[in-house]
Amino acid sequence: MKIIIAGSGAMGSRFGLMLHRSGNDVILVDGWKEHIDKINNDGLQANLNGEEVVEKIPAYHQDDLADVDFSADLVILFTKAMQLETMLKSLQPCLAEETKVLCLLNGIGHEDIIKNYVKFENIFIGNTMWTAGMDGPGRVTLFGSGSLDLQNLGAGKEEAAKEITKVLSEAELHANFSEDILASIYRKACVNGTMNGLCTMLNSNMTEFGGTTYADDIVEAIVTEFVTVAKAQNIELDQPAILAQIKKCYDPETIGLHHPSMYQDLIINNRLTEIDYINGAIVRKGKEFGISTPYCAFLTQLIHVKEEILGAK
Ligand SMILES: NC(=O)C1=CN([C@@H]2O[C@H](COP(=O)(O)OP(=O)(O)OC[C@H]3O[C@@H](n4cnc5c(N)ncnc54)[C@H](OP(=O)(O)O)[C@@H]3O)[C@@H](O)[C@H]2O)C=CC1
Ligand SMILES: CC(C)(CO)C(=O)C(=O)O
């Protein structure tokens, strides 16, 4: 399959690398020039579960796509939420009538933006439990395992969604076709709505946070707000199952030692965070439905205060 990875930071590099290694025709697209230049000069370098890997994958700056002759079957969106709209504008020359676009960003409601740039029946949405970290331009660390869920948004596009699922699974990305992707996105948002903001504020990884005596109470309070807001939209979530899924993140043998992507953004790279698309989205939806969301509101404010104190850009 001809695949564009649109947003080739840590996660885009992971997916690009694994899809390239399983025989797909992949190109990487990003707005970070130094990263693109490094990949084109020296290959994409990765520590893949302890093994040093270098793959030659063509990489393009997103402003240069008008000159690129590559009609993609599939575009996988992996920007940060704040960069999504700019990337969608840049991608226009590469979107053919049949190009499918799969969004795997963390957060809630990205389809509202994507549908302004992509035909509704070509939009596929999902979420992933894979992890990845950027070490510097052209270099990533990829450890542990993961999975992803996806579904078509447009009616009658199940077969296309299953075909994408197959291609991703052949790359050992463990993809599942979901019958209820909105619930799945909310379940993942509960993980990010707890782990990302809390580990960032508390300067911890997930194992360290999960080992504290306060972890269960705080996590339950936040998840209750997500579940209540989801219910108001007729999205039914199994709260005990979500709490159990979050606890699994504390395991140092799986992803517990990972610093969530929000920590990587703010604490390591001094960049603005996606908090407004995770806990902030619950506060906005809560207001719409008359539901009080004090924990999400406070965590959103705290992260913004920290962004200001650190002068994040
Ligand atoms: N990392 C993870 O483990 C996980 C991340 N996700 C989600 O996947 C999506 C993509 O996240 P992720 O891959 O972590 O994003 P990254 O932070 O690795 O990359 C996103 C973009 O930020 C810019 N950038 C990143 N680092 C630097 C740097 N040091 N200097 C300059 N620019 C930089 C680049 O674009 P530009 O120059 O255009 O700004 C890059 O494409 C997000 O929605 C995230 O929440 C989901 C699951 C796990
Ligand atoms: C690994 C995980 C699940 C932590 O919340 C994640 O999605 C992230 O780092 O953004």
XYZ file of N, CA and C in Angstrom, residues 145-232:
264
model
N 5.261 -3.056 23.554
C 4.316 -3.466 22.514
C 3.081 -2.577 22.589
N 2.117 -2.815 21.749
C 0.908 -1.991 21.771
C -0.143 -2.558 20.842
N -1.170 -1.769 20.619
C -2.253 -2.199 19.727
C -2.978 -0.941 19.280
N -3.898 -1.098 18.338
C -4.731 0.047 17.976
C -6.104 -0.410 17.534
N -7.058 0.468 17.694
C -8.436 0.240 17.247
C -8.750 1.272 16.177
N -9.533 0.889 15.174
C -9.961 1.870 14.177
C -11.326 1.497 13.615
N -11.984 2.502 13.040
C -13.280 2.278 12.392
C -13.496 3.348 11.336
N -14.351 3.015 10.363
C -14.756 4.003 9.358
C -15.753 4.967 9.962
N -15.726 6.235 9.485
C -16.777 7.181 9.902
C -17.949 7.100 8.939
N -17.634 7.004 7.638
C -18.692 7.001 6.616
C -19.409 5.660 6.554
N -20.716 5.721 6.268
C -21.506 4.491 6.176
C -21.000 3.633 5.025
N -21.013 2.310 5.213
C -20.667 1.384 4.134
C -19.177 1.279 3.860
N -18.338 1.802 4.723
C -16.892 1.759 4.469
C -16.181 0.746 5.374
N -16.961 -0.236 5.878
C -16.377 -1.243 6.785
C -15.275 -2.037 6.102
N -15.517 -2.411 4.819
C -14.513 -3.234 4.125
C -13.188 -2.487 4.015
N -13.280 -1.184 3.696
C -12.061 -0.374 3.584
C -11.362 -0.313 4.948
N -12.148 -0.165 6.015
C -11.553 -0.122 7.362
C -10.858 -1.443 7.677
N -11.484 -2.536 7.266
C -10.884 -3.860 7.547
C -9.609 -4.061 6.732
N -9.582 -3.514 5.517
C -8.369 -3.611 4.684
C -7.210 -2.840 5.351
N -7.527 -1.644 5.876
C -6.482 -0.866 6.577
C -6.011 -1.646 7.807
N -6.963 -2.230 8.531
C -6.643 -3.028 9.726
C -5.672 -4.150 9.370
N -5.935 -4.790 8.211
C -5.096 -5.918 7.774
C -3.669 -5.438 7.491
N -3.553 -4.338 6.758
C -2.211 -3.829 6.405
C -1.432 -3.467 7.673
N -2.113 -2.848 8.631
C -1.444 -2.466 9.884
C -1.059 -3.714 10.690
N -1.921 -4.707 10.688
C -1.625 -5.933 11.446
C -0.482 -6.699 10.805
N -0.414 -6.670 9.463
C 0.711 -7.343 8.787
C 2.043 -6.695 9.175
N 1.973 -5.427 9.586
C 3.188 -4.733 10.055
C 3.395 -4.966 11.552
N 2.633 -5.902 12.123
C 2.719 -6.253 13.547
C 2.331 -5.098 14.463
N 1.438 -4.241 13.946
C 0.969 -3.123 14.777
C -0.278 -3.528 15.586
N -0.721 -4.766 15.438
C -1.841 -5.310 16.232
C -3.076 -4.414 16.147
N -3.591 -4.281 14.937
C -4.757 -3.414 14.710
C -6.053 -4.210 14.841
N -7.066 -3.581 15.413
C -8.385 -4.214 15.543
C -9.424 -3.324 14.908
N -10.344 -3.950 14.149
C -11.501 -3.202 13.645
C -12.478 -3.053 14.810
N -12.855 -1.807 15.114
C -13.756 -1.572 16.247
C -15.183 -1.363 15.744
N -16.133 -1.906 16.477
C -17.553 -1.700 16.117
C -18.064 -0.411 16.755
N -17.304 0.159 17.680
C -17.787 1.337 18.415
C -16.591 2.225 18.757
N -16.072 2.901 17.739
C -14.804 3.601 17.911
C -14.933 4.797 18.856
N -16.119 5.408 18.929
C -16.232 6.574 19.820
C -16.015 6.148 21.280
N -16.568 4.981 21.632
C -16.345 4.469 22.996
C -14.865 4.163 23.188
N -14.249 3.584 22.156
C -12.826 3.246 22.247
C -11.987 4.517 22.410
N -12.337 5.571 21.667
C -11.589 6.836 21.774
C -11.771 7.426 23.178
N -12.977 7.348 23.707
C -13.192 7.834 25.084
C -12.403 7.014 26.098
N -12.335 5.685 25.866
C -11.577 4.839 26.809
C -10.109 5.253 26.803
N -9.574 5.472 25.600
C -8.165 5.888 25.502
C -7.997 7.290 26.093
N -8.992 8.154 25.866
C -8.904 9.519 26.411
C -8.874 9.490 27.939
N -9.513 8.476 28.534
C -9.448 8.347 30.007
C -8.016 8.047 30.439
N -7.314 7.239 29.664
C -5.908 6.941 29.994
C -5.093 8.234 29.884
N -5.250 8.932 28.761
C -4.489 10.176 28.583
C -4.942 11.265 29.558
N -6.238 11.279 29.875
C -6.786 12.308 30.765
C -6.300 12.156 32.194
N -5.760 10.979 32.504
C -5.188 10.762 33.836
C -3.656 10.754 33.745
N -3.120 9.797 32.981
C -1.657 9.607 32.963
C -0.898 10.830 32.444
N -1.394 11.435 31.358
C -0.576 12.468 30.714
C -0.436 13.709 31.589
N -1.577 14.282 32.021
C -1.524 15.504 32.823
C -0.901 15.258 34.186
N -1.246 14.124 34.812
C -0.749 13.870 36.178
C 0.758 13.618 36.190
N 1.247 12.762 35.274
C 2.698 12.496 35.248
C 3.458 13.767 34.882
N 2.868 14.617 34.060
C 3.537 15.864 33.677
C 3.614 16.800 34.880
N 2.516 16.942 35.610
C 2.519 17.826 36.787
C 3.417 17.270 37.887
N 3.422 15.950 38.014
C 4.113 15.341 39.156
C 5.533 14.903 38.825
N 5.939 15.160 37.569
C 7.306 14.832 37.168
C 7.614 13.342 37.375
N 6.716 12.498 36.934
C 6.896 11.062 37.177
C 6.602 10.259 35.917
N 7.039 8.990 35.921
C 6.525 8.079 34.891
C 5.277 7.399 35.474
N 4.679 6.483 34.693
C 3.387 5.923 35.132
C 3.561 4.949 36.289
N 4.681 4.219 36.319
C 4.944 3.297 37.433
C 5.073 4.084 38.737
N 5.810 5.183 38.695
C 6.015 5.977 39.920
C 4.681 6.538 40.424
N 3.887 7.121 39.510
C 2.596 7.678 39.938
C 1.689 6.573 40.492
N 1.594 5.462 39.741
C 0.679 4.372 40.125
C 1.038 3.749 41.466
N 2.287 3.880 41.872
C 2.713 3.294 43.139
C 2.373 4.140 44.354
N 1.779 5.308 44.155
C 1.471 6.166 45.307
C 0.111 5.798 45.910
N -0.092 6.158 47.181
C -1.344 5.802 47.866
C -2.526 6.644 47.364
N -2.249 7.759 46.677
C -3.333 8.640 46.226
C -3.804 8.329 44.807
N -3.050 7.493 44.096
C -3.311 7.292 42.664
C -4.764 6.863 42.390
N -5.246 5.860 43.118
C -6.581 5.309 42.810
C -7.672 6.367 42.933
N -7.626 7.157 44.022
C -8.687 8.152 44.251
C -8.683 9.230 43.166
N -7.500 9.708 42.828
C -7.420 10.787 41.828
C -7.890 10.276 40.464
N -7.412 9.086 40.105
C -7.768 8.523 38.793
C -9.283 8.304 38.722
N -9.855 7.777 39.792
C -11.296 7.505 39.771
C -12.101 8.807 39.603
N -11.664 9.866 40.287
C -12.398 11.136 40.191
C -12.368 11.677 38.754
N -11.217 11.600 38.118
C -11.107 12.116 36.740
C -11.913 11.243 35.781
N -11.763 9.925 35.917
C -12.464 9.017 34.997
C -13.982 9.180 35.128
N -14.457 9.420 36.346
C -15.911 9.620 36.537
C -16.403 10.792 35.682
N -15.603 11.847 35.592
C -16.013 12.994 34.763
C -16.075 12.608 33.281
N -15.071 11.863 32.799
C -15.086 11.416 31.387
C -16.318 10.538 31.124
N -16.576 9.601 32.051
C -17.675 8.645 31.844
C -19.026 9.377 31.833
N -19.174 10.373 32.712
C -20.443 11.113 32.791
C -20.674 11.941 31.529
N -19.612 12.578 31.046
C -19.734 13.386 29.825
C -20.018 12.475 28.616
N -19.373 11.311 28.583
C -19.621 10.374 27.476
C -21.077 9.907 27.501
N -21.575 9.602 28.690
C -22.957 9.099 28.821
C -23.958 10.124 28.278
N -23.669 11.416 28.522
C -24.568 12.472 28.034
C -24.637 12.468 26.505
